[in-house]
mmCIF file of C-alpha atoms in Angstrom:
data_model
loop_
_atom_site.group_PDB
_atom_site.id
_atom_site.type_symbol
_atom_site.label_atom_id
_atom_site.label_comp_id
_atom_site.label_asym_id
_atom_site.label_seq_id
_atom_site.Cartn_x
_atom_site.Cartn_y
_atom_site.Cartn_z
ATOM 1 C CA UNK A 3 141.746 164.860 128.780
ATOM 2 C CA UNK A 4 138.490 165.881 130.439
ATOM 3 C CA UNK A 5 138.816 165.983 134.232
ATOM 4 C CA UNK A 6 135.749 165.965 136.486
ATOM 5 C CA UNK A 7 135.634 169.773 136.446
ATOM 6 C CA UNK A 8 135.885 169.840 132.646
ATOM 7 C CA UNK A 9 133.044 167.343 132.361
ATOM 8 C CA UNK A 10 130.950 169.478 134.682
ATOM 9 C CA UNK A 11 131.647 172.537 132.577
ATOM 10 C CA UNK A 12 130.848 170.568 129.434
ATOM 11 C CA UNK A 13 127.478 169.512 130.839
ATOM 12 C CA UNK A 14 126.699 173.096 131.844
ATOM 13 C CA UNK A 15 127.755 174.331 128.413
ATOM 14 C CA UNK A 16 125.515 171.848 126.594
ATOM 15 C CA UNK A 17 122.595 172.841 128.825
ATOM 16 C CA UNK A 18 123.100 176.566 128.307
ATOM 17 C CA UNK A 19 123.645 176.137 124.586
ATOM 18 C CA UNK A 20 120.488 174.108 124.165
ATOM 19 C CA UNK A 21 118.441 176.588 126.160
ATOM 20 C CA UNK A 22 119.761 179.602 124.272
ATOM 21 C CA UNK A 23 119.406 177.843 120.929
ATOM 22 C CA UNK A 24 115.801 176.877 121.183
ATOM 23 C CA UNK A 25 114.240 176.041 124.494
ATOM 24 C CA UNK A 26 113.582 179.617 125.614
ATOM 25 C CA UNK A 27 112.145 180.570 122.239
ATOM 26 C CA UNK A 28 109.798 177.584 122.243
ATOM 27 C CA UNK A 29 108.774 178.212 125.846
ATOM 28 C CA UNK A 30 108.118 181.920 125.277
ATOM 29 C CA UNK A 31 106.099 181.209 122.161
ATOM 30 C CA UNK A 32 104.043 178.599 123.972
ATOM 31 C CA UNK A 33 103.304 180.782 126.998
ATOM 32 C CA UNK A 34 102.288 183.644 124.716
ATOM 33 C CA UNK A 35 99.691 181.423 123.050
ATOM 34 C CA UNK A 36 98.796 179.315 126.076
ATOM 35 C CA UNK A 37 95.674 181.148 127.277
ATOM 36 C CA UNK A 38 94.050 181.344 123.872
ATOM 37 C CA UNK A 39 95.324 178.234 122.060
ATOM 38 C CA UNK A 40 95.811 175.510 124.646
ATOM 39 C CA UNK A 41 92.981 172.932 124.681
ATOM 40 C CA UNK A 42 91.534 171.819 127.995
ATOM 41 C CA UNK A 43 90.988 168.320 129.356
ATOM 42 C CA UNK A 44 87.687 167.313 130.901
ATOM 43 C CA UNK A 45 89.146 167.894 134.370
ATOM 44 C CA UNK A 46 90.217 171.424 133.454
ATOM 45 C CA UNK A 47 93.935 170.712 133.045
ATOM 46 C CA UNK A 48 95.663 171.892 129.895
ATOM 47 C CA UNK A 49 97.033 169.723 127.096
ATOM 48 C CA UNK A 50 100.044 170.915 125.138
ATOM 49 C CA UNK A 51 99.873 170.373 121.391
ATOM 50 C CA UNK A 52 103.514 169.247 121.353
ATOM 51 C CA UNK A 53 102.590 166.393 123.669
ATOM 52 C CA UNK A 54 100.054 164.937 121.258
ATOM 53 C CA UNK A 55 101.316 166.048 117.841
ATOM 54 C CA UNK A 56 102.861 162.669 117.099
ATOM 55 C CA UNK A 57 100.195 160.641 118.914
ATOM 56 C CA UNK A 58 97.229 161.424 116.717
ATOM 57 C CA UNK A 59 96.574 162.677 113.174
ATOM 58 C CA UNK A 60 95.580 166.269 112.640
ATOM 59 C CA UNK A 61 91.853 166.829 112.956
ATOM 60 C CA UNK A 62 91.985 169.033 109.871
ATOM 61 C CA UNK A 63 90.725 166.914 106.969
ATOM 62 C CA UNK A 64 90.986 163.893 109.286
ATOM 63 C CA UNK A 65 94.346 162.667 108.014
ATOM 64 C CA UNK A 66 98.097 163.183 108.170
ATOM 65 C CA UNK A 67 99.822 164.616 105.115
ATOM 66 C CA UNK A 68 102.430 161.956 104.345
ATOM 67 C CA UNK A 69 103.566 163.670 101.148
ATOM 68 C CA UNK A 70 105.734 166.132 103.086
ATOM 69 C CA UNK A 71 109.197 164.702 103.930
ATOM 70 C CA UNK A 72 109.755 164.497 107.666
ATOM 71 C CA UNK A 73 112.874 166.685 107.426
ATOM 72 C CA UNK A 74 110.703 169.424 105.886
ATOM 73 C CA UNK A 75 108.426 169.615 108.916
ATOM 74 C CA UNK A 76 109.708 171.381 112.068
ATOM 75 C CA UNK A 77 109.313 169.244 115.178
ATOM 76 C CA UNK A 78 106.825 171.699 116.747
ATOM 77 C CA UNK A 79 104.766 172.172 113.563
ATOM 78 C CA UNK A 80 101.260 170.783 112.999
ATOM 79 C CA UNK A 81 100.861 167.503 111.100
ATOM 80 C CA UNK A 82 99.288 169.404 108.198
ATOM 81 C CA UNK A 83 102.445 171.511 107.740
ATOM 82 C CA UNK A 84 103.082 172.051 103.986
ATOM 83 C CA UNK A 85 106.855 171.875 104.522
ATOM 84 C CA UNK A 86 109.406 174.668 104.887
ATOM 85 C CA UNK A 87 110.380 174.518 101.191
ATOM 86 C CA UNK A 88 106.814 174.808 99.938
ATOM 87 C CA UNK A 89 105.581 178.040 98.332
ATOM 88 C CA UNK A 90 102.709 177.819 100.820
ATOM 89 C CA UNK A 91 105.058 177.749 103.824
ATOM 90 C CA UNK A 92 103.839 180.213 106.434
ATOM 91 C CA UNK A 93 100.863 181.202 104.270
ATOM 92 C CA UNK A 94 98.592 178.159 104.260
ATOM 93 C CA UNK A 95 95.619 177.984 106.606
ATOM 94 C CA UNK A 96 97.260 175.085 108.400
ATOM 95 C CA UNK A 97 100.140 177.425 109.352
ATOM 96 C CA UNK A 98 97.894 179.570 111.556
ATOM 97 C CA UNK A 99 99.105 179.402 115.133
ATOM 98 C CA UNK A 100 102.355 177.601 114.279
ATOM 99 C CA UNK A 101 105.335 179.156 116.110
ATOM 100 C CA UNK A 102 107.365 178.905 112.888
ATOM 101 C CA UNK A 103 104.849 180.800 110.724
ATOM 102 C CA UNK A 104 106.762 184.097 110.439
ATOM 103 C CA UNK A 105 110.072 182.324 109.835
ATOM 104 C CA UNK A 106 108.588 180.183 107.059
ATOM 105 C CA UNK A 107 106.734 183.096 105.429
ATOM 106 C CA UNK A 108 109.951 185.145 105.294
ATOM 107 C CA UNK A 109 111.793 182.356 103.491
ATOM 108 C CA UNK A 110 114.413 182.028 106.216
ATOM 109 C CA UNK A 111 113.330 178.458 106.984
ATOM 110 C CA UNK A 112 114.206 177.398 103.418
ATOM 111 C CA UNK A 113 117.856 178.214 103.932
ATOM 112 C CA UNK A 114 120.002 175.132 104.593
ATOM 113 C CA UNK A 115 121.332 174.554 108.078
ATOM 114 C CA UNK A 116 125.031 175.528 107.962
ATOM 115 C CA UNK A 117 125.748 172.466 110.115
ATOM 116 C CA UNK A 118 124.986 170.251 107.095
ATOM 117 C CA UNK A 119 127.997 171.700 105.246
ATOM 118 C CA UNK A 120 130.120 171.474 108.411
ATOM 119 C CA UNK A 121 129.308 167.768 108.764
ATOM 120 C CA UNK A 122 130.108 167.159 105.103
ATOM 121 C CA UNK A 123 133.501 168.789 105.525
ATOM 122 C CA UNK A 124 134.245 166.930 108.759
ATOM 123 C CA UNK A 125 133.369 163.522 107.264
ATOM 124 C CA UNK A 126 134.853 164.057 103.802
ATOM 125 C CA UNK A 127 137.569 161.441 104.435
ATOM 126 C CA UNK A 128 135.166 158.780 105.734
ATOM 127 C CA UNK A 129 134.571 156.239 102.942
ATOM 128 C CA UNK A 130 131.523 154.425 104.349
ATOM 129 C CA UNK A 131 128.906 155.883 106.690
ATOM 130 C CA UNK A 132 126.537 153.290 108.118
ATOM 131 C CA UNK A 133 123.626 153.802 110.515
ATOM 132 C CA UNK A 134 122.599 150.880 112.731
ATOM 133 C CA UNK A 135 118.875 151.022 113.516
ATOM 134 C CA UNK A 136 116.293 148.891 115.270
ATOM 135 C CA UNK A 137 112.545 149.185 115.511
ATOM 136 C CA UNK A 138 112.453 147.841 119.058
ATOM 137 C CA UNK A 139 114.856 148.018 121.981
ATOM 138 C CA UNK A 140 116.539 144.901 123.329
ATOM 139 C CA UNK A 141 117.221 143.218 119.982
ATOM 140 C CA UNK A 142 121.006 143.564 120.276
ATOM 141 C CA UNK A 143 121.549 146.659 118.157
ATOM 142 C CA UNK A 144 124.456 148.048 120.211
ATOM 143 C CA UNK A 145 125.981 144.579 120.489
ATOM 144 C CA UNK A 146 125.832 144.236 116.706
ATOM 145 C CA UNK A 147 127.291 147.748 116.264
ATOM 146 C CA UNK A 148 130.186 146.914 118.581
ATOM 147 C CA UNK A 149 130.969 143.568 116.939
ATOM 148 C CA UNK A 150 130.704 145.044 113.430
ATOM 149 C CA UNK A 151 133.196 147.729 114.459
ATOM 150 C CA UNK A 152 135.579 145.122 115.870
ATOM 151 C CA UNK A 153 135.126 143.126 112.675
ATOM 152 C CA UNK A 154 135.930 146.019 110.345
ATOM 153 C CA UNK A 155 139.057 146.789 112.374
ATOM 154 C CA UNK A 156 140.083 143.120 112.270
ATOM 155 C CA UNK A 157 140.088 143.372 108.472
ATOM 156 C CA UNK A 158 142.784 146.026 108.748
ATOM 157 C CA UNK A 159 140.268 148.771 108.061
ATOM 158 C CA UNK A 160 140.260 152.091 109.920
ATOM 159 C CA UNK A 161 136.900 152.059 111.687
ATOM 160 C CA UNK A 162 134.945 154.454 113.890
ATOM 161 C CA UNK A 163 131.956 153.860 116.141
ATOM 162 C CA UNK A 164 129.740 156.826 117.072
ATOM 163 C CA UNK A 165 127.237 156.167 119.860
ATOM 164 C CA UNK A 166 124.253 158.523 119.605
ATOM 165 C CA UNK A 167 122.073 156.529 121.982
ATOM 166 C CA UNK A 168 122.174 159.479 124.387
ATOM 167 C CA UNK A 169 120.061 157.991 127.178
ATOM 168 C CA UNK A 170 121.502 154.461 127.018
ATOM 169 C CA UNK A 171 125.186 154.720 126.055
ATOM 170 C CA UNK A 172 126.385 151.114 126.336
ATOM 171 C CA UNK A 173 129.155 151.342 123.728
ATOM 172 C CA UNK A 174 131.969 152.238 126.188
ATOM 173 C CA UNK A 175 131.272 149.004 128.110
ATOM 174 C CA UNK A 176 131.023 146.871 124.967
ATOM 175 C CA UNK A 177 134.296 148.231 123.596
ATOM 176 C CA UNK A 178 136.186 147.869 126.899
ATOM 177 C CA UNK A 179 136.602 151.629 127.324
ATOM 178 C CA UNK A 180 134.752 152.409 130.561
ATOM 179 C CA UNK A 181 136.511 155.216 132.460
ATOM 180 C CA UNK A 182 138.226 156.688 129.405
ATOM 181 C CA UNK A 183 138.182 160.438 128.776
ATOM 182 C CA UNK A 184 137.636 162.514 125.655
ATOM 183 C CA UNK A 185 140.548 164.716 124.635
ATOM 184 C CA UNK A 186 140.057 168.139 123.092
ATOM 185 C CA UNK A 187 142.389 170.067 120.806
ATOM 186 C CA UNK A 188 142.257 172.927 118.338
ATOM 187 C CA UNK A 189 141.028 170.415 115.731
ATOM 188 C CA UNK A 190 138.046 169.329 117.842
ATOM 189 C CA UNK A 191 137.283 166.348 120.045
ATOM 190 C CA UNK A 192 139.534 163.352 119.613
ATOM 191 C CA UNK A 193 137.720 160.000 119.813
ATOM 192 C CA UNK A 194 138.821 157.338 122.268
ATOM 193 C CA UNK A 195 140.858 154.561 120.632
ATOM 194 C CA UNK A 196 140.520 150.831 121.280
ATOM 195 C CA UNK A 197 143.661 150.344 119.192
ATOM 196 C CA UNK A 198 145.187 152.071 116.206
ATOM 197 C CA UNK A 199 142.377 150.781 113.963
ATOM 198 C CA UNK A 200 139.216 151.498 115.991
ATOM 199 C CA UNK A 201 138.054 154.903 117.289
ATOM 200 C CA UNK A 202 134.980 155.444 119.484
ATOM 201 C CA UNK A 203 132.890 158.420 120.639
ATOM 202 C CA UNK A 204 130.038 158.329 123.152
ATOM 203 C CA UNK A 205 128.431 160.572 125.743
ATOM 204 C CA UNK A 206 129.306 157.755 128.138
ATOM 205 C CA UNK A 207 132.887 159.086 128.201
ATOM 206 C CA UNK A 208 131.654 162.432 129.524
ATOM 207 C CA UNK A 209 129.584 161.316 132.490
ATOM 208 C CA UNK A 210 131.126 161.924 135.929
ATOM 209 C CA UNK A 211 129.282 158.814 137.147
ATOM 210 C CA UNK A 212 128.454 155.905 134.840
ATOM 211 C CA UNK A 213 125.183 155.352 136.720
ATOM 212 C CA UNK A 214 123.935 158.903 136.127
ATOM 213 C CA UNK A 215 120.622 159.091 134.256
ATOM 214 C CA UNK A 216 120.544 161.399 131.234
ATOM 215 C CA UNK A 217 117.135 163.074 131.327
ATOM 216 C CA UNK A 218 117.111 165.322 128.266
ATOM 217 C CA UNK A 219 114.432 166.612 125.955
ATOM 218 C CA UNK A 220 114.816 166.595 122.176
ATOM 219 C CA UNK A 221 116.640 169.941 121.666
ATOM 220 C CA UNK A 222 119.467 168.992 124.020
ATOM 221 C CA UNK A 223 119.874 165.543 122.449
ATOM 222 C CA UNK A 224 119.927 167.075 118.977
ATOM 223 C CA UNK A 225 122.467 169.669 120.090
ATOM 224 C CA UNK A 226 124.866 166.972 121.254
ATOM 225 C CA UNK A 227 124.376 164.890 118.097
ATOM 226 C CA UNK A 228 125.190 167.976 116.036
ATOM 227 C CA UNK A 229 128.319 168.523 118.132
ATOM 228 C CA UNK A 230 129.383 164.897 117.705
ATOM 229 C CA UNK A 231 129.033 165.157 113.923
ATOM 230 C CA UNK A 232 130.704 168.560 113.536
ATOM 231 C CA UNK A 233 133.390 168.543 116.253
ATOM 232 C CA UNK A 234 134.783 165.000 116.456
ATOM 233 C CA UNK A 235 138.029 164.692 114.518
ATOM 234 C CA UNK A 236 137.794 161.174 113.081
ATOM 235 C CA UNK A 237 140.422 161.635 110.402
ATOM 236 C CA UNK A 238 140.430 159.238 107.432
ATOM 237 C CA UNK A 239 138.210 156.190 108.030
ATOM 238 C CA UNK A 240 137.221 153.195 105.937
ATOM 239 C CA UNK A 241 133.928 152.902 107.841
ATOM 240 C CA UNK A 242 132.004 154.916 110.423
ATOM 241 C CA UNK A 243 129.309 152.960 112.278
ATOM 242 C CA UNK A 244 126.637 155.121 113.950
ATOM 243 C CA UNK A 245 124.759 153.333 116.732
ATOM 244 C CA UNK A 246 121.334 154.939 117.193
ATOM 245 C CA UNK A 247 118.603 154.540 119.817
ATOM 246 C CA UNK A 248 115.648 152.270 118.985
ATOM 247 C CA UNK A 249 112.629 153.623 117.152
ATOM 248 C CA UNK A 250 112.103 156.597 114.839
ATOM 249 C CA UNK A 251 112.490 159.725 116.938
ATOM 250 C CA UNK A 252 114.170 163.137 117.053
ATOM 251 C CA UNK A 253 117.647 161.645 117.095
ATOM 252 C CA UNK A 254 117.092 159.765 113.841
ATOM 253 C CA UNK A 255 115.663 162.801 112.060
ATOM 254 C CA UNK A 256 118.593 164.908 113.260
ATOM 255 C CA UNK A 257 121.176 162.407 112.017
ATOM 256 C CA UNK A 258 119.525 162.005 108.617
ATOM 257 C CA UNK A 259 119.215 165.786 108.243
ATOM 258 C CA UNK A 260 122.815 166.551 109.215
ATOM 259 C CA UNK A 261 124.164 163.763 106.977
ATOM 260 C CA UNK A 262 122.002 164.604 103.955
ATOM 261 C CA UNK A 263 124.962 165.991 101.955
ATOM 262 C CA UNK A 264 127.563 163.558 103.288
ATOM 263 C CA UNK A 265 126.873 160.607 100.965
ATOM 264 C CA UNK A 266 125.633 158.275 103.684
ATOM 265 C CA UNK A 267 125.717 154.654 102.516
ATOM 266 C CA UNK A 268 122.578 153.654 104.347
ATOM 267 C CA UNK A 269 121.098 151.802 107.292
ATOM 268 C CA UNK A 270 121.611 148.360 108.735
ATOM 269 C CA UNK A 271 118.476 147.317 110.627
ATOM 270 C CA UNK A 272 118.667 144.795 113.479
ATOM 271 C CA UNK A 273 115.737 142.595 114.475
ATOM 272 C CA UNK A 274 114.972 139.347 116.242
ATOM 273 C CA UNK A 275 112.904 136.618 114.500
ATOM 274 C CA UNK A 276 109.559 136.977 116.288
ATOM 275 C CA UNK A 277 106.647 139.022 114.946
ATOM 276 C CA UNK A 278 106.647 141.411 117.930
ATOM 277 C CA UNK A 279 110.022 142.692 116.751
ATOM 278 C CA UNK A 280 109.333 142.485 113.015
ATOM 279 C CA UNK A 281 106.213 144.647 113.232
ATOM 280 C CA UNK A 282 108.363 147.541 114.466
ATOM 281 C CA UNK A 283 111.084 146.853 111.909
ATOM 282 C CA UNK A 284 108.524 147.310 109.144
ATOM 283 C CA UNK A 285 107.893 150.791 110.548
ATOM 284 C CA UNK A 286 111.659 151.407 110.585
ATOM 285 C CA UNK A 287 111.929 150.380 106.937
ATOM 286 C CA UNK A 288 109.089 152.723 106.010
ATOM 287 C CA UNK A 289 110.785 155.503 107.985
ATOM 288 C CA UNK A 290 113.941 155.006 105.918
ATOM 289 C CA UNK A 291 111.933 155.180 102.710
ATOM 290 C CA UNK A 292 110.149 158.362 103.804
ATOM 291 C CA UNK A 293 113.360 160.217 104.636
ATOM 292 C CA UNK A 294 115.262 158.885 101.615
ATOM 293 C CA UNK A 295 117.721 156.791 103.645
ATOM 294 C CA UNK A 296 119.043 153.786 101.672
ATOM 295 C CA UNK A 297 118.657 150.402 103.379
ATOM 296 C CA UNK A 298 121.807 148.286 103.261
ATOM 297 C CA UNK A 299 119.956 145.343 104.731
ATOM 298 C CA UNK A 300 118.495 143.576 107.757
ATOM 299 C CA UNK A 301 120.302 141.430 110.324
ATOM 300 C CA UNK A 302 118.296 138.770 112.158
ATOM 301 C CA UNK A 303 119.892 138.592 115.599
ATOM 302 C CA UNK A 304 119.304 135.856 118.226
ATOM 303 C CA UNK A 305 118.331 133.569 115.371
ATOM 304 C CA UNK A 306 118.102 130.178 117.060
ATOM 305 C CA UNK A 307 120.126 128.634 119.888
ATOM 306 C CA UNK A 308 122.374 125.611 119.373
ATOM 307 C CA UNK A 309 122.912 123.525 122.510
ATOM 308 C CA UNK A 310 126.680 123.239 123.147
ATOM 309 C CA UNK A 311 126.192 119.723 124.533
ATOM 310 C CA UNK A 312 124.022 118.011 121.924
ATOM 311 C CA UNK A 313 123.996 120.494 118.997
ATOM 312 C CA UNK A 314 120.200 120.602 118.990
ATOM 313 C CA UNK A 315 118.935 123.935 117.621
ATOM 314 C CA UNK A 316 116.024 125.536 119.423
ATOM 315 C CA UNK A 317 114.122 128.548 117.991
ATOM 316 C CA UNK A 318 113.734 130.433 121.263
ATOM 317 C CA UNK A 319 112.332 133.485 119.462
ATOM 318 C CA UNK A 320 110.046 131.581 117.135
ATOM 319 C CA UNK A 321 109.635 133.152 113.660
ATOM 320 C CA UNK A 322 105.849 132.789 113.682
ATOM 321 C CA UNK A 323 105.437 135.043 110.640
ATOM 322 C CA UNK A 324 108.396 133.713 108.670
ATOM 323 C CA UNK A 325 111.117 135.697 110.397
ATOM 324 C CA UNK A 326 113.332 138.342 108.827
ATOM 325 C CA UNK A 327 113.775 136.349 105.616
ATOM 326 C CA UNK A 328 110.100 136.466 104.699
ATOM 327 C CA UNK A 329 109.761 140.100 105.763
ATOM 328 C CA UNK A 330 112.758 141.117 103.642
ATOM 329 C CA UNK A 331 111.336 139.312 100.630
ATOM 330 C CA UNK A 332 107.984 141.068 100.994
ATOM 331 C CA UNK A 333 109.515 144.521 101.551
ATOM 332 C CA UNK A 334 112.273 144.113 98.951
ATOM 333 C CA UNK A 335 115.249 144.703 101.214
ATOM 334 C CA UNK A 336 118.378 142.511 101.511
ATOM 335 C CA UNK A 337 118.801 140.033 104.359
ATOM 336 C CA UNK A 338 122.416 140.413 105.484
ATOM 337 C CA UNK A 339 122.478 137.298 107.613
ATOM 338 C CA UNK A 340 121.490 135.579 110.834
ATOM 339 C CA UNK A 341 123.420 135.770 114.108
ATOM 340 C CA UNK A 342 122.599 132.924 116.510
ATOM 341 C CA UNK A 343 121.843 133.248 120.210
ATOM 342 C CA UNK A 344 125.062 132.392 122.014
ATOM 343 C CA UNK A 345 126.375 132.946 125.530
ATOM 344 C CA UNK A 346 129.694 134.119 124.100
ATOM 345 C CA UNK A 347 127.979 137.270 122.834
ATOM 346 C CA UNK A 348 126.923 138.392 126.316
ATOM 347 C CA UNK A 349 130.370 137.609 127.724
ATOM 348 C CA UNK A 350 132.042 139.531 124.899
ATOM 349 C CA UNK A 351 129.851 142.572 125.552
ATOM 350 C CA UNK A 352 130.491 142.599 129.296
ATOM 351 C CA UNK A 353 134.236 142.103 128.796
ATOM 352 C CA UNK A 354 134.487 144.604 125.925
ATOM 353 C CA UNK A 355 136.075 142.052 123.618
ATOM 354 C CA UNK A 356 135.555 141.041 119.980
ATOM 355 C CA UNK A 357 133.937 137.645 119.431
ATOM 356 C CA UNK A 358 136.807 136.812 117.099
ATOM 357 C CA UNK A 359 139.126 136.975 120.119
ATOM 358 C CA UNK A 360 136.865 135.420 122.759
ATOM 359 C CA UNK A 361 135.596 132.546 120.603
ATOM 360 C CA UNK A 362 137.176 132.683 117.124
ATOM 361 C CA UNK A 363 135.869 129.316 115.901
ATOM 362 C CA UNK A 364 132.310 129.708 117.147
ATOM 363 C CA UNK A 365 129.322 129.788 114.845
ATOM 364 C CA UNK A 366 128.363 133.261 116.086
ATOM 365 C CA UNK A 367 131.817 134.740 115.328
ATOM 366 C CA UNK A 368 131.664 133.346 111.799
ATOM 367 C CA UNK A 369 128.116 134.681 111.370
ATOM 368 C CA UNK A 370 129.230 138.219 112.290
ATOM 369 C CA UNK A 371 132.121 137.997 109.828
ATOM 370 C CA UNK A 372 129.735 136.840 107.077
ATOM 371 C CA UNK A 373 127.452 139.805 107.793
ATOM 372 C CA UNK A 374 130.398 142.195 107.392
ATOM 373 C CA UNK A 375 131.169 140.624 104.022
ATOM 374 C CA UNK A 376 127.548 141.191 102.921
ATOM 375 C CA UNK A 377 127.590 144.796 104.140
ATOM 376 C CA UNK A 378 130.726 145.516 102.124
ATOM 377 C CA UNK A 379 129.161 143.892 99.072
ATOM 378 C CA UNK A 380 126.230 146.292 99.391
ATOM 379 C CA UNK A 381 128.242 149.465 100.118
ATOM 380 C CA UNK A 382 130.905 148.819 97.499
ATOM 381 C CA UNK A 383 128.620 148.070 94.550
#
């Protein structure tokens, strides 16, 4: 297994790899153009284009070109990028000043990333590949991922759970695996096993101290995600659940890109009933449509609280705009089910136990099992 020294070497290796792979190139390119191309704030300080590229539309023509798939646009390219596969790549006026201009013009950028084929080969024996997404943090996405994984395993299915929430890896705690180490062999990294039916991989297993903050920029996160997808030896699986961070960021684009040839089944999106959560889920659904990621369905989590004393149901997160059901109907995506707010869920997460073991007859345990049935109906059509 990985001892403390091994983990230290691993961390150093990831850092060096990320720097050599991209950070130095980006930094050198930026410094070379800094004096002539960097805009200035009113107080004289400089503003980097990478810092605002996603915050505002390109000034050119006053709009963002949404016809170009997100995977086709390098992360440090302008919003008006024609896409690396376009005949205009590297030649259009909007390419002027882009650090990728020469690469695109030469045609090198059109070539597929060899990691895509590596991921396909590594996951060839995984029957179902399911991403778990959420528009907003705090809606119970990792909790749902953990309980879905327990549920698949309870059905005598070989299941895997990959945690790519790099900065907030809570999966080891929720699966009862805190303190476990990752083992390495000639076949790659071996996941950590809950039992003979459930395998887990997370950066949380590699931290010398569980309270350490992971302060990484995009290239380092993407490098680790690539390593998780290409180096982890899952073996044959009936289902691989991939728990992602909230939002639509670098990590999501990386996963979708690396899995593009691996026959991914689609995304399960977790929300809570109130409009504040739903407004971000609509963005998540549109993200999936833009990148061509199928949507398996939406789970409404924390959907009402039933008092254990009097059985009165209270809508703590009031569905002021109709909740997930109305949103799914309007956006033409399946509603997989509702999971109620229940104290057993928090206790199960802290203890690293399945709800089916902690409270097998509870309404929430039955709701999770019903959601799994709906997911399988969608993936096995």
